[in-house]
CSV table of C-alpha atoms in Angstrom, one decimal:
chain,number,residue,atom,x,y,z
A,307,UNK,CA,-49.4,-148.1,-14.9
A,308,UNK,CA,-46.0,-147.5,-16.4
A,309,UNK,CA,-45.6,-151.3,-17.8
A,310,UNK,CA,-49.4,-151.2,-18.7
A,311,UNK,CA,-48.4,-147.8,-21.2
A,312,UNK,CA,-45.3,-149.5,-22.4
A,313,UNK,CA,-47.0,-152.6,-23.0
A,314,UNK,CA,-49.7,-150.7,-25.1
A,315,UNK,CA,-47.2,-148.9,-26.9
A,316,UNK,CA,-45.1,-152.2,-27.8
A,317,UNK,CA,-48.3,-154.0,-29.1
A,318,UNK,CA,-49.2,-150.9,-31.2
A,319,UNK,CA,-45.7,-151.1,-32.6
A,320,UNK,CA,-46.0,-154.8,-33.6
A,321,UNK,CA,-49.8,-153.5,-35.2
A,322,UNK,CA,-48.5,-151.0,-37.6
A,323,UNK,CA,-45.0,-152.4,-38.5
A,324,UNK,CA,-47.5,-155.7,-39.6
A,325,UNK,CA,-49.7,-153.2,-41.3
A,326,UNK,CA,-46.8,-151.6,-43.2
A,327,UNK,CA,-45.5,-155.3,-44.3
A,328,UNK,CA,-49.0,-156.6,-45.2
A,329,UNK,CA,-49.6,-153.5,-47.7
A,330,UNK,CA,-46.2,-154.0,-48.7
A,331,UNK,CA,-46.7,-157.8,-49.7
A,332,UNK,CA,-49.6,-157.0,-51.1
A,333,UNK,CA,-48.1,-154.7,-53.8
A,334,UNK,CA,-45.1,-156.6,-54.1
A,335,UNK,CA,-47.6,-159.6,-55.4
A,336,UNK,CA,-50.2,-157.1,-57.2
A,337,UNK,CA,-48.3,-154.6,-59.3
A,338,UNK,CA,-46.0,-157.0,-61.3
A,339,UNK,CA,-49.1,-159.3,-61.4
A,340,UNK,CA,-51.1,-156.4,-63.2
A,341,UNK,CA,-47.7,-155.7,-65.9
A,342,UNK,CA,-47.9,-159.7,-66.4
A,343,UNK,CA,-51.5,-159.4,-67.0
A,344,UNK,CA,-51.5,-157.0,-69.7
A,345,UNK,CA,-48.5,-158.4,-71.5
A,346,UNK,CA,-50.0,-161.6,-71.8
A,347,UNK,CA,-53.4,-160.1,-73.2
A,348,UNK,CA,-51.3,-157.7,-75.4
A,349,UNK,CA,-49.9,-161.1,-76.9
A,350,UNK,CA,-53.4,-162.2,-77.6
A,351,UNK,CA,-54.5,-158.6,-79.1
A,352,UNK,CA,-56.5,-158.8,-75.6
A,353,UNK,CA,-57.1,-155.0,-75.2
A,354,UNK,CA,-57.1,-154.1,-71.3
A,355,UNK,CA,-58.0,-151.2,-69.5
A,356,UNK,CA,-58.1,-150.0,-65.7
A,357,UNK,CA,-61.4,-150.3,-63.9
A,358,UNK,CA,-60.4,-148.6,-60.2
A,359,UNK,CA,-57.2,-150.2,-59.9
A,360,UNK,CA,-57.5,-154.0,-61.8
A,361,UNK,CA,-57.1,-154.5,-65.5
A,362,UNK,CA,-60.1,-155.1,-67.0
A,363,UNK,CA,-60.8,-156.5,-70.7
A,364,UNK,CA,-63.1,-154.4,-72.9
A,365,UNK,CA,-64.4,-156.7,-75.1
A,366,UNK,CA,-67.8,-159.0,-75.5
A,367,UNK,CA,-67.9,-162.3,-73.6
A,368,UNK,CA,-68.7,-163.9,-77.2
A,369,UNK,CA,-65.2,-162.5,-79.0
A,370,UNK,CA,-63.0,-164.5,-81.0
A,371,UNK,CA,-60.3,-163.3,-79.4
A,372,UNK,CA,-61.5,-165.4,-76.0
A,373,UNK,CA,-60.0,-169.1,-76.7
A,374,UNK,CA,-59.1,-171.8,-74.2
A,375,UNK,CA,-55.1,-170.5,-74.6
A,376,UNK,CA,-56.1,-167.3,-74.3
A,377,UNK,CA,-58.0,-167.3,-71.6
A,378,UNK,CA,-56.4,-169.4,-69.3
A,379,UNK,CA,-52.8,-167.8,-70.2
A,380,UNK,CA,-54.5,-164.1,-69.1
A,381,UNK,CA,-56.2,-165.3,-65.9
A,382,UNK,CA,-53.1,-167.7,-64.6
A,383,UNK,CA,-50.8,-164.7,-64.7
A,384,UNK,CA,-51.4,-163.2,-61.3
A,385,UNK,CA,-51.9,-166.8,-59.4
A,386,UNK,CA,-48.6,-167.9,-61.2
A,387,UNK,CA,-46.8,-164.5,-59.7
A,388,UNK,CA,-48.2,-165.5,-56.5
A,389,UNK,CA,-47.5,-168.9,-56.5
A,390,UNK,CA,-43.9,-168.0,-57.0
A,391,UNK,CA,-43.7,-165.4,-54.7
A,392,UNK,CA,-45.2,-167.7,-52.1
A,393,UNK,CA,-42.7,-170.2,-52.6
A,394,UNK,CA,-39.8,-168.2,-52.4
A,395,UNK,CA,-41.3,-166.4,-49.3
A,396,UNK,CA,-41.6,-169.8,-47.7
A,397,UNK,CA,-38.0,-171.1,-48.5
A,398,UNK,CA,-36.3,-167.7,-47.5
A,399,UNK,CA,-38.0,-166.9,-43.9
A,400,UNK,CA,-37.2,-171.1,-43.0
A,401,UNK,CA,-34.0,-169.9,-43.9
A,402,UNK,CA,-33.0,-167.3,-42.6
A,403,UNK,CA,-35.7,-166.1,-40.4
A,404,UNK,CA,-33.1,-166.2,-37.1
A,405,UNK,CA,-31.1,-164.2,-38.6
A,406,UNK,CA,-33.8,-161.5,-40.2
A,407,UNK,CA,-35.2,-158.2,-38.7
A,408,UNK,CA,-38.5,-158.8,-36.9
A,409,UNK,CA,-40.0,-156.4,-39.9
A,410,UNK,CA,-38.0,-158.8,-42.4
A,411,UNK,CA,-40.1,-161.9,-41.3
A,412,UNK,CA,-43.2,-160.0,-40.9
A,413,UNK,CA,-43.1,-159.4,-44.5
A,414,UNK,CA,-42.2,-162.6,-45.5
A,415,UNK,CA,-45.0,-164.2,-43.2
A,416,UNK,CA,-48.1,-162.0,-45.6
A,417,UNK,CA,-45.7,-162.9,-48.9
A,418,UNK,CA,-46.6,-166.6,-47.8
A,419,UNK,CA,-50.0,-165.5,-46.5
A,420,UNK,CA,-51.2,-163.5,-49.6
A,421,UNK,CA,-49.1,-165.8,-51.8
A,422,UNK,CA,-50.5,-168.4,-51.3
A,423,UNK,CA,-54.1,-166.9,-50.9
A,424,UNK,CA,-54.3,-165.7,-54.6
A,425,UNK,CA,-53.8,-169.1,-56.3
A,426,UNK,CA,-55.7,-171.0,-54.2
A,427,UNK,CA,-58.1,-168.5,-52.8
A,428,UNK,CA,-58.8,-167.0,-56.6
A,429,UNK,CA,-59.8,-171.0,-56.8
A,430,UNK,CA,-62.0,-170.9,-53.7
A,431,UNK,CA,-64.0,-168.5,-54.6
A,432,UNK,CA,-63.3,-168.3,-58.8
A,433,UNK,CA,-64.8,-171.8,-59.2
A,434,UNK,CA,-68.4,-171.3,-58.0
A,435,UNK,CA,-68.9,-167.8,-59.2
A,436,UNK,CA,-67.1,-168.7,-62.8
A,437,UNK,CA,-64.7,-165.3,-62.0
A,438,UNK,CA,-61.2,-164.4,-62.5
A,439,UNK,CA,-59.0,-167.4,-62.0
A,440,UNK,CA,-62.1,-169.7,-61.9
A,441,UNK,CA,-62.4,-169.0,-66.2
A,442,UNK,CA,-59.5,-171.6,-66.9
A,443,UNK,CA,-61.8,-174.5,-65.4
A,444,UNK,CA,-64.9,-173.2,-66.7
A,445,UNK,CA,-63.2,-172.6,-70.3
A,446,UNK,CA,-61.1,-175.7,-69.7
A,447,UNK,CA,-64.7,-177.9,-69.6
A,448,UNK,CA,-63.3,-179.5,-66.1
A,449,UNK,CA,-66.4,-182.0,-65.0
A,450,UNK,CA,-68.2,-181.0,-62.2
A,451,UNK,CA,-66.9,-183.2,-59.8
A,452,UNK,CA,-63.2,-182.3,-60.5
A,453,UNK,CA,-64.4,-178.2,-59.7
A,454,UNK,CA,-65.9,-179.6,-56.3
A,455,UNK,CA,-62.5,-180.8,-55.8
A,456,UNK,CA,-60.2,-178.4,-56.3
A,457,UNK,CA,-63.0,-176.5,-53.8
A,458,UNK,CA,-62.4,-178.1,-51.3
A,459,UNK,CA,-58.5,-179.2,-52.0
A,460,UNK,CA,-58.3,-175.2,-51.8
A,461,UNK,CA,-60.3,-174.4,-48.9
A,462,UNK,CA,-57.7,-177.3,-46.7
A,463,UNK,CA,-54.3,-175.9,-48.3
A,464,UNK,CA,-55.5,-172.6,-47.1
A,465,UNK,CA,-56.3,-173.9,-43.3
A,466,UNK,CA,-52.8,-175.8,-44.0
A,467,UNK,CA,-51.1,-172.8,-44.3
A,468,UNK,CA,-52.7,-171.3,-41.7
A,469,UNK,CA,-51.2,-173.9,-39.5
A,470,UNK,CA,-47.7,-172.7,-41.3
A,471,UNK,CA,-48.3,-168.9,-40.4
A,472,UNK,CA,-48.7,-169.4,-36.7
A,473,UNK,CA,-45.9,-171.4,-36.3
A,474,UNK,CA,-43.9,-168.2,-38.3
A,475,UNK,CA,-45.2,-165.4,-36.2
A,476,UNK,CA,-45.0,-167.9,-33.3
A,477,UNK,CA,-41.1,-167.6,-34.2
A,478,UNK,CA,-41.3,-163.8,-33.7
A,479,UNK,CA,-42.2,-163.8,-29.8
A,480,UNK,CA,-40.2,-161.6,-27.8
A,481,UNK,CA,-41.4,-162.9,-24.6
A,482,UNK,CA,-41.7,-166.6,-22.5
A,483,UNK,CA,-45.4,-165.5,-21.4
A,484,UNK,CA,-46.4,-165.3,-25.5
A,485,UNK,CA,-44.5,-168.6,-25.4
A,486,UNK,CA,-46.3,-170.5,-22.6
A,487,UNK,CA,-49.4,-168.3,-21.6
A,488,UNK,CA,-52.5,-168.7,-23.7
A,489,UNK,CA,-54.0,-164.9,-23.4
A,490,UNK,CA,-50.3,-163.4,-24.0
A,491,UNK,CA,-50.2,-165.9,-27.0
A,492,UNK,CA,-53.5,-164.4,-28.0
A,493,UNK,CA,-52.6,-161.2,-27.5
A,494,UNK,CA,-49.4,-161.4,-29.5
A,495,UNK,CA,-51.4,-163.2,-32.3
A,496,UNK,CA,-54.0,-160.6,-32.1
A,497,UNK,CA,-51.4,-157.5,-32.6
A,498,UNK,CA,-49.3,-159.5,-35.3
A,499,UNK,CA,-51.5,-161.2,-37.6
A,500,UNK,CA,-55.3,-160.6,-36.5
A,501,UNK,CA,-56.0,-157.2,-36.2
A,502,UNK,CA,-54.0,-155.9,-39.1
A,503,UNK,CA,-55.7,-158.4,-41.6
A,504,UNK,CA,-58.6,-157.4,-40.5
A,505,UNK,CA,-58.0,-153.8,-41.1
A,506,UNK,CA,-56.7,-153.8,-44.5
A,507,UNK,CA,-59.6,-156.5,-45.1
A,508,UNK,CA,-62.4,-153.7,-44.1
A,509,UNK,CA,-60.6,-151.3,-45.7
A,510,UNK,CA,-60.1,-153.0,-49.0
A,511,UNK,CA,-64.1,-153.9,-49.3
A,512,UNK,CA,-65.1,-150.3,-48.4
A,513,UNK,CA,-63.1,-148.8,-50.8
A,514,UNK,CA,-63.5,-151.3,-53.7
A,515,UNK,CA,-59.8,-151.6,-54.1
A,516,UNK,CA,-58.5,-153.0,-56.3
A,517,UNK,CA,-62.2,-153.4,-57.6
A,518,UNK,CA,-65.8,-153.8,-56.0
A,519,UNK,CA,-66.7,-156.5,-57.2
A,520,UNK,CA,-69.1,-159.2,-55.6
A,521,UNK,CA,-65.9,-161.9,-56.4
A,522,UNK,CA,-63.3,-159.6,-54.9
A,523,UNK,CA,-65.3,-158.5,-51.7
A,524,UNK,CA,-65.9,-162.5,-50.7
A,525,UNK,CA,-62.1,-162.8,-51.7
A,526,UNK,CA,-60.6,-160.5,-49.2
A,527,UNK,CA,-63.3,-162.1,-46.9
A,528,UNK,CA,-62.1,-165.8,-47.4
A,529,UNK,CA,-58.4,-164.8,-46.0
A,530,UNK,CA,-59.3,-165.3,-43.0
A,531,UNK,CA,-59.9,-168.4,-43.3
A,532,UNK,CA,-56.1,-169.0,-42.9
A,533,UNK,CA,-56.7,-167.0,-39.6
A,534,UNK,CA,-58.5,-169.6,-37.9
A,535,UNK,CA,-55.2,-171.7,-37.8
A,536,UNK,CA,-53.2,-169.3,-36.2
A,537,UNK,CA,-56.1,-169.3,-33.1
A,538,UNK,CA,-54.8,-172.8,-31.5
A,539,UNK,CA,-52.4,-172.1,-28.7
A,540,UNK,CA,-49.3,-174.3,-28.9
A,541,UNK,CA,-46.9,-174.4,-25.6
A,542,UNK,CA,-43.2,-173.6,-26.8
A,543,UNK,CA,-40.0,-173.9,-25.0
A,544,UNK,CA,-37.4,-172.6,-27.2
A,545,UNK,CA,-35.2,-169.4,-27.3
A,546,UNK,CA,-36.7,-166.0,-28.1
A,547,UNK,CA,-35.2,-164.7,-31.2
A,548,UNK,CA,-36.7,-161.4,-30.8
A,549,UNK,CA,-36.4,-158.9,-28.0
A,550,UNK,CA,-38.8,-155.7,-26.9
A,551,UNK,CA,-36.4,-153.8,-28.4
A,552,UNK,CA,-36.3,-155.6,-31.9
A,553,UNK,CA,-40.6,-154.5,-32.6
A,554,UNK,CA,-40.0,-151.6,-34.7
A,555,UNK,CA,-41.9,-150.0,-37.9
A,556,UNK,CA,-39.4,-150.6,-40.6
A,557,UNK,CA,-38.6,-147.0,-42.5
A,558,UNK,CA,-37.4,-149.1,-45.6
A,559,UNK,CA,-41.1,-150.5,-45.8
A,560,UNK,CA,-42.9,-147.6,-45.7
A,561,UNK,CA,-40.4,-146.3,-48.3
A,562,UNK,CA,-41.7,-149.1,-50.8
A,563,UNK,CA,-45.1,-148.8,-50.1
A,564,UNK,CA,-45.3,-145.7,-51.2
A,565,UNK,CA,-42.7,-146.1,-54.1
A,566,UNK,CA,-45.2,-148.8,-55.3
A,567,UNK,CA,-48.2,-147.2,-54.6
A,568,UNK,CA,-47.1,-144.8,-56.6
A,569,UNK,CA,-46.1,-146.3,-59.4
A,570,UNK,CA,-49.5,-148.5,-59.6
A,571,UNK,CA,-51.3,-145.2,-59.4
A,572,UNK,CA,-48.8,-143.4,-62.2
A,573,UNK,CA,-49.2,-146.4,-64.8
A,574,UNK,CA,-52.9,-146.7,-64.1
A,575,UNK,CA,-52.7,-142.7,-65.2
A,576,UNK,CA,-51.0,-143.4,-68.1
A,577,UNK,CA,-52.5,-146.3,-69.1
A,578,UNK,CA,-55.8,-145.0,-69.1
A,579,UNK,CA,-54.6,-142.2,-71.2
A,580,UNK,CA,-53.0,-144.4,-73.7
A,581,UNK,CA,-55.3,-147.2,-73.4
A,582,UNK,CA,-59.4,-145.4,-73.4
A,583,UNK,CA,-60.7,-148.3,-75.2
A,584,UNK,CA,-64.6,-148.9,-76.0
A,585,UNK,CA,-66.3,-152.1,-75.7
A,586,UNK,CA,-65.5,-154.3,-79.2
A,587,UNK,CA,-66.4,-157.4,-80.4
């Protein structure tokens, strides 16, 4: 009963320090996304303003302010964050993952994650709805058959990189049964990546946040498709890296979280003070 309690209490840990890093990730991508955003329509005398907690552009479909440039400057800016912060995600944790805190690489694994998920997911689901990041084709006059393409080019990169996420939190096992037992694998997985996807996922499309939108409720949806991935179990026979003793909920991270939380919710307070635009042409 003791080691059943303990056991509990160390997967609970590995839940809620991945829930800390995912949130942190997220804002990490998000917030300077959203400054990028509206410097890049300020450039085009784009006004913006906040709609819950995304930057929305209060003018008419028809304006002559939307162009080709204009529009596919404004709605590459967060993918283009994200793309970068993917990359360097990806180079640091095959880095220097051994020598990282298990919170460290748990961060790094939802910068790759998310990173990755808002270029090519925004694609996924952009194209066919004409939304967000799927404008620049649509504006861009991209023939049909090149949109079907970068579909379903999307939709593998995204099971790809699944692939590359298990074998990342397969990195972070404390324990040989993880390693070489299919249900502790599971389990592991389950704690690590699963359920706190799945969480913020739910919670995300009940609140609306960082819109409600039919585009961003079947985005947070299509993350898991990098998920399914990370089911297969793969035998491993290498040294643990980690220890029971390493799982621990990273102070630092919470610390961030809510340093950026608050300073998304304090410039979406003074933005829409500053910024309380009507709808013009």
């Amino acid at each position: 009963m003791a080691n059943e309690n303990a056991s509990v209490k160390l997967s609970l840990r590995v839940y809620f320090s991945s829930l800390v890093a995912f949130i942190l990730a997220f804002l990490i991508i998000y917030l300077p996304a959203q400054v990028l955003v509206h410097t890049v329509a300020s450039f085009f005398n784009i006004p913006t303003r906040f709609h819950r907690f995304q930057l929305i552009f209060p003018i008419l479909d028809h304006s002559f302010l939307w162009t080709q440039l204009s529009v596919s400057c404004i709605y590459s800016a967060t993918p283009l964050v994200a793309l970068i912060t993917f990359v360097v995600a990806r180079i640091v944790f095959f880095r220097k993952h051994m020598t990282l805190s298990f919170p460290a690489n748990l961060l790094l694994i939802w910068l790759n994650a998310l990173g990755i998920h808002f270029f090519f997911g925004a694609l996924l689901v952009g194209i066919p709805l004409v939304r967000d990041f799927g404008y620049v084709p649509d504006w861009l006059y991209f023939p049909e058959w090149i949109r079907n393409a970068l579909i379903i080019f999307s939709a593998i990169v995204l099971l790809v990189n699944g692939v590359v996420v298990r074998r990342q939190v397969e990195a972070l096992m404390y324990s040989e049964k993880q390693q070489q037992r299919p249900y502790y694998s599971f389990l592991f997985k389950w704690y690590a990546i699963f359920s706190p996807a799945i969480t913020w996922i739910f919670l995300f499309i009940l609140l609306g946040f960082p819109n409600n939108t039919l585009y961003m409720r079947l985005f947070w949806l299509i993350f898991l498709l990098q998920l399914v991935a990370v089911f297969p179990f793969r035998f491993i026979y290498a040294p643990l890296l980690y220890s029971e003793t390493s799982v621990k909920i990273s102070g630092k991270n919470v610390i961030f979280v809510l340093i950026l939380f608050l300073l998304l919710v304090l410039w979406r307070t003074v933005h829409l003070k500053i910024f309380p635009l009507p709808l013009v042409p």
